[in-house]
Amino acid sequence: MDRLDFLIIGAAKSATTWLQQSLQRHPDVYMPDPELHYFSRVYGNGAAWYADQFRPPRDDLVIGEKSNSYMDTPEAAARIHGDFPNVRLIAQLRNPVERAYSDYCMLYRRGEVGREIGQYLDPRAGQGGRFLNGGLYYDQLQGFLDRFGSDNLLVLLYENIAIEPRRQLDRVGSFLGLRAELQVPPVAEKVKDKKQPLVGPEMRRWLAPFKTTVKPFRHTAAFKKARSLIAREINYATLSEDLKERLIGYYEPQIDKLGTLMDVDLTPWLQNTQIAQLPVKE
């Protein structure tokens, strides 16, 4: 693959899919739909496999990819730099406590984790894992900054995207050198809504052996009708104030260092309140 212009590297559960779908509306941008996870999970597939995932209709398009596993995979930064040393990087960050809980809820509704939330999110358990490690933003970004420098890394905040989506998308367009006169509206609806009725985790585990068999029928009217009969709003385990305080304490050193690095006041992330918006230095 001769050229890769940008990568959305994460973090998970921070509206990276919203950004991808918004950018895909731009006539000068090409991004493949699935998350390829090439530099994190399937690097052994080789460069030819990666190149084959990109089929831009024109040579003059700005080509990018989104995989939110790149940020929290230690090997990814070196692999990306080795293959595409001039690629531009976009990281979207979210209050790490809210990110961890959202990630837990996603896996819970998939039936991949149980209801004992403390088993997965309590820092005292000492297990780390994707839920806790996914919010260690300062450590994760250092590997990219050391190789690509700050000029090639744009950091966005989830809280600002929720309040000013147009302004944040414009920042991305400027960073990528997109033509301002071809602005497109950002995706307006929530890409993934945890309140949407879904097949419950217990039923998902029971149906798992049949997943491959029914995959070809997922978009048929009959499949959608059958799904609607068993889908329901998921009842998630509550993130208690006690557990939230422990998570804040766990992430506080990272948040302090990240705020200094970004020259942004991130103390709202430490105040155990619903975040409305965080200031960003332009």
Short mmCIF file of N, CA, C and O in Angstrom, two decimals, residues 11 71-72 93-97 99 123 131-143 145 155 157 246-267 269-270:
data_model
loop_
_atom_site.label_atom_id
_atom_site.label_comp_id
_atom_site.label_asym_id
_atom_site.label_seq_id
_atom_site.Cartn_x
_atom_site.Cartn_y
_atom_site.Cartn_z
N ALA A 11 -9.80 6.54 21.65
CA ALA A 11 -9.97 5.35 22.47
C ALA A 11 -11.33 4.70 22.22
O ALA A 11 -12.25 5.33 21.71
N MET A 71 -4.73 2.44 20.07
CA MET A 71 -4.21 3.23 21.17
C MET A 71 -3.72 2.38 22.32
O MET A 71 -2.69 2.65 22.92
N ASP A 72 -4.46 1.33 22.67
CA ASP A 72 -4.11 0.56 23.86
C ASP A 72 -3.38 -0.74 23.54
O ASP A 72 -3.28 -1.63 24.40
N LEU A 93 -10.64 11.05 23.20
CA LEU A 93 -10.56 10.61 24.59
C LEU A 93 -11.85 10.96 25.32
O LEU A 93 -12.46 11.99 25.06
N ARG A 94 -12.20 10.12 26.26
CA ARG A 94 -13.41 10.30 27.06
C ARG A 94 -13.06 10.14 28.53
O ARG A 94 -12.09 9.43 28.86
N ASN A 95 -13.79 10.81 29.39
CA ASN A 95 -13.61 10.58 30.82
C ASN A 95 -13.35 9.09 31.03
O ASN A 95 -14.19 8.25 30.70
N PRO A 96 -12.18 8.69 31.54
CA PRO A 96 -11.83 7.27 31.58
C PRO A 96 -12.75 6.43 32.45
O PRO A 96 -12.90 5.23 32.22
N VAL A 97 -13.36 7.05 33.47
CA VAL A 97 -14.30 6.31 34.31
C VAL A 97 -15.55 5.98 33.49
O VAL A 97 -16.03 4.83 33.48
N ARG A 99 -15.73 5.90 30.26
CA ARG A 99 -15.32 5.01 29.18
C ARG A 99 -15.29 3.56 29.65
O ARG A 99 -15.76 2.66 28.95
N PRO A 123 -10.36 -1.37 40.70
CA PRO A 123 -8.90 -1.40 40.61
C PRO A 123 -8.24 -2.27 41.68
O PRO A 123 -7.12 -2.74 41.50
N PHE A 131 -10.87 -3.04 30.41
CA PHE A 131 -11.72 -2.00 30.99
C PHE A 131 -10.89 -0.94 31.70
O PHE A 131 -11.11 0.26 31.50
N LEU A 132 -9.93 -1.33 32.50
CA LEU A 132 -9.10 -0.37 33.23
C LEU A 132 -7.97 0.16 32.35
O LEU A 132 -7.71 1.36 32.31
N ASN A 133 -7.30 -0.72 31.64
CA ASN A 133 -6.15 -0.28 30.83
C ASN A 133 -6.55 0.62 29.68
O ASN A 133 -5.76 1.44 29.21
N GLY A 134 -7.79 0.51 29.23
CA GLY A 134 -8.24 1.33 28.11
C GLY A 134 -8.28 2.81 28.39
O GLY A 134 -8.34 3.61 27.46
N GLY A 135 -8.22 3.21 29.68
CA GLY A 135 -8.25 4.63 30.03
C GLY A 135 -6.91 5.20 30.44
O GLY A 135 -6.85 6.35 30.91
N LEU A 136 -5.83 4.47 30.24
CA LEU A 136 -4.49 4.96 30.59
C LEU A 136 -3.93 5.79 29.43
O LEU A 136 -2.90 5.47 28.83
N TYR A 137 -4.61 6.88 29.14
CA TYR A 137 -4.34 7.64 27.92
C TYR A 137 -2.93 8.22 27.85
O TYR A 137 -2.30 8.22 26.79
N TYR A 138 -2.45 8.75 28.96
CA TYR A 138 -1.13 9.38 28.93
C TYR A 138 -0.06 8.38 28.51
O TYR A 138 0.75 8.66 27.62
N ASP A 139 -0.07 7.21 29.13
CA ASP A 139 0.92 6.19 28.79
C ASP A 139 0.76 5.76 27.33
O ASP A 139 1.76 5.57 26.63
N GLN A 140 -0.47 5.61 26.88
CA GLN A 140 -0.70 5.14 25.52
C GLN A 140 -0.24 6.15 24.47
O GLN A 140 0.38 5.78 23.47
N LEU A 141 -0.51 7.43 24.72
CA LEU A 141 -0.15 8.45 23.73
C LEU A 141 1.35 8.69 23.64
O LEU A 141 1.84 9.14 22.60
N GLN A 142 2.07 8.40 24.71
CA GLN A 142 3.52 8.63 24.69
C GLN A 142 4.20 7.85 23.57
O GLN A 142 5.10 8.36 22.91
N GLY A 143 3.77 6.62 23.35
CA GLY A 143 4.38 5.83 22.28
C GLY A 143 4.18 6.45 20.91
O GLY A 143 5.07 6.36 20.05
N LEU A 145 3.52 9.85 20.41
CA LEU A 145 4.20 11.14 20.41
C LEU A 145 5.70 10.97 20.21
O LEU A 145 6.34 11.76 19.52
N VAL A 155 -5.75 15.43 19.20
CA VAL A 155 -6.50 14.85 20.30
C VAL A 155 -7.82 15.58 20.45
O VAL A 155 -7.85 16.81 20.58
N LEU A 157 -11.80 15.55 22.42
CA LEU A 157 -12.46 15.12 23.65
C LEU A 157 -13.92 14.79 23.36
O LEU A 157 -14.63 15.58 22.74
N ARG A 246 -13.20 4.99 43.49
CA ARG A 246 -11.97 4.19 43.36
C ARG A 246 -11.40 4.31 41.95
O ARG A 246 -10.18 4.36 41.76
N LEU A 247 -12.26 4.34 40.95
CA LEU A 247 -11.80 4.51 39.58
C LEU A 247 -11.17 5.89 39.37
O LEU A 247 -10.14 6.01 38.69
N ILE A 248 -11.78 6.91 39.94
CA ILE A 248 -11.21 8.26 39.84
C ILE A 248 -9.81 8.28 40.45
O ILE A 248 -8.87 8.85 39.88
N GLY A 249 -9.65 7.68 41.62
CA GLY A 249 -8.34 7.62 42.25
C GLY A 249 -7.33 6.86 41.41
O GLY A 249 -6.15 7.22 41.35
N TYR A 250 -7.79 5.81 40.75
CA TYR A 250 -6.92 5.00 39.90
C TYR A 250 -6.41 5.82 38.71
O TYR A 250 -5.23 5.73 38.33
N TYR A 251 -7.30 6.62 38.12
CA TYR A 251 -6.94 7.37 36.91
C TYR A 251 -6.35 8.75 37.20
O TYR A 251 -5.81 9.38 36.28
N GLU A 252 -6.41 9.22 38.42
CA GLU A 252 -5.99 10.59 38.71
C GLU A 252 -4.56 10.90 38.26
O GLU A 252 -4.32 11.95 37.64
N PRO A 253 -3.55 10.05 38.54
CA PRO A 253 -2.20 10.37 38.07
C PRO A 253 -2.12 10.51 36.55
O PRO A 253 -1.42 11.39 36.03
N GLN A 254 -2.84 9.65 35.84
CA GLN A 254 -2.84 9.72 34.38
C GLN A 254 -3.50 11.00 33.89
O GLN A 254 -3.03 11.65 32.96
N ILE A 255 -4.61 11.37 34.52
CA ILE A 255 -5.34 12.57 34.11
C ILE A 255 -4.50 13.83 34.35
O ILE A 255 -4.46 14.73 33.51
N ASP A 256 -3.82 13.88 35.48
CA ASP A 256 -2.97 15.04 35.78
C ASP A 256 -1.87 15.20 34.72
O ASP A 256 -1.63 16.30 34.21
N LYS A 257 -1.21 14.11 34.38
CA LYS A 257 -0.12 14.18 33.40
C LYS A 257 -0.65 14.46 32.00
O LYS A 257 -0.03 15.20 31.23
N LEU A 258 -1.81 13.91 31.69
CA LEU A 258 -2.39 14.16 30.37
C LEU A 258 -2.80 15.61 30.22
O LEU A 258 -2.59 16.22 29.17
N GLY A 259 -3.38 16.20 31.28
CA GLY A 259 -3.77 17.60 31.22
C GLY A 259 -2.57 18.50 30.97
O GLY A 259 -2.64 19.46 30.19
N THR A 260 -1.45 18.21 31.63
CA THR A 260 -0.23 18.97 31.42
C THR A 260 0.27 18.80 29.99
O THR A 260 0.68 19.77 29.34
N LEU A 261 0.24 17.58 29.50
CA LEU A 261 0.71 17.29 28.15
C LEU A 261 -0.12 18.03 27.11
O LEU A 261 0.42 18.61 26.16
N MET A 262 -1.44 18.04 27.28
CA MET A 262 -2.34 18.67 26.32
C MET A 262 -2.52 20.16 26.56
O MET A 262 -3.09 20.85 25.72
N ASP A 263 -2.06 20.65 27.71
CA ASP A 263 -2.30 22.03 28.13
C ASP A 263 -3.81 22.29 28.18
O ASP A 263 -4.32 23.31 27.67
N VAL A 264 -4.53 21.35 28.80
CA VAL A 264 -5.98 21.42 28.93
C VAL A 264 -6.34 21.09 30.38
O VAL A 264 -5.74 20.20 30.99
N ASP A 265 -7.29 21.80 30.93
CA ASP A 265 -7.76 21.53 32.28
C ASP A 265 -8.70 20.32 32.26
O ASP A 265 -9.85 20.42 31.81
N LEU A 266 -8.22 19.18 32.74
CA LEU A 266 -9.01 17.96 32.76
C LEU A 266 -9.56 17.65 34.15
O LEU A 266 -10.06 16.55 34.39
N THR A 267 -9.49 18.62 35.07
CA THR A 267 -9.97 18.36 36.42
C THR A 267 -11.45 18.00 36.49
O THR A 267 -11.85 17.29 37.43
N TRP A 269 -12.84 15.75 34.98
CA TRP A 269 -12.86 14.29 35.00
C TRP A 269 -12.66 13.73 36.42
O TRP A 269 -12.96 12.57 36.66
N LEU A 270 -12.13 14.54 37.32
CA LEU A 270 -11.85 14.09 38.69
C LEU A 270 -12.93 14.49 39.68
O LEU A 270 -12.82 14.18 40.87
#
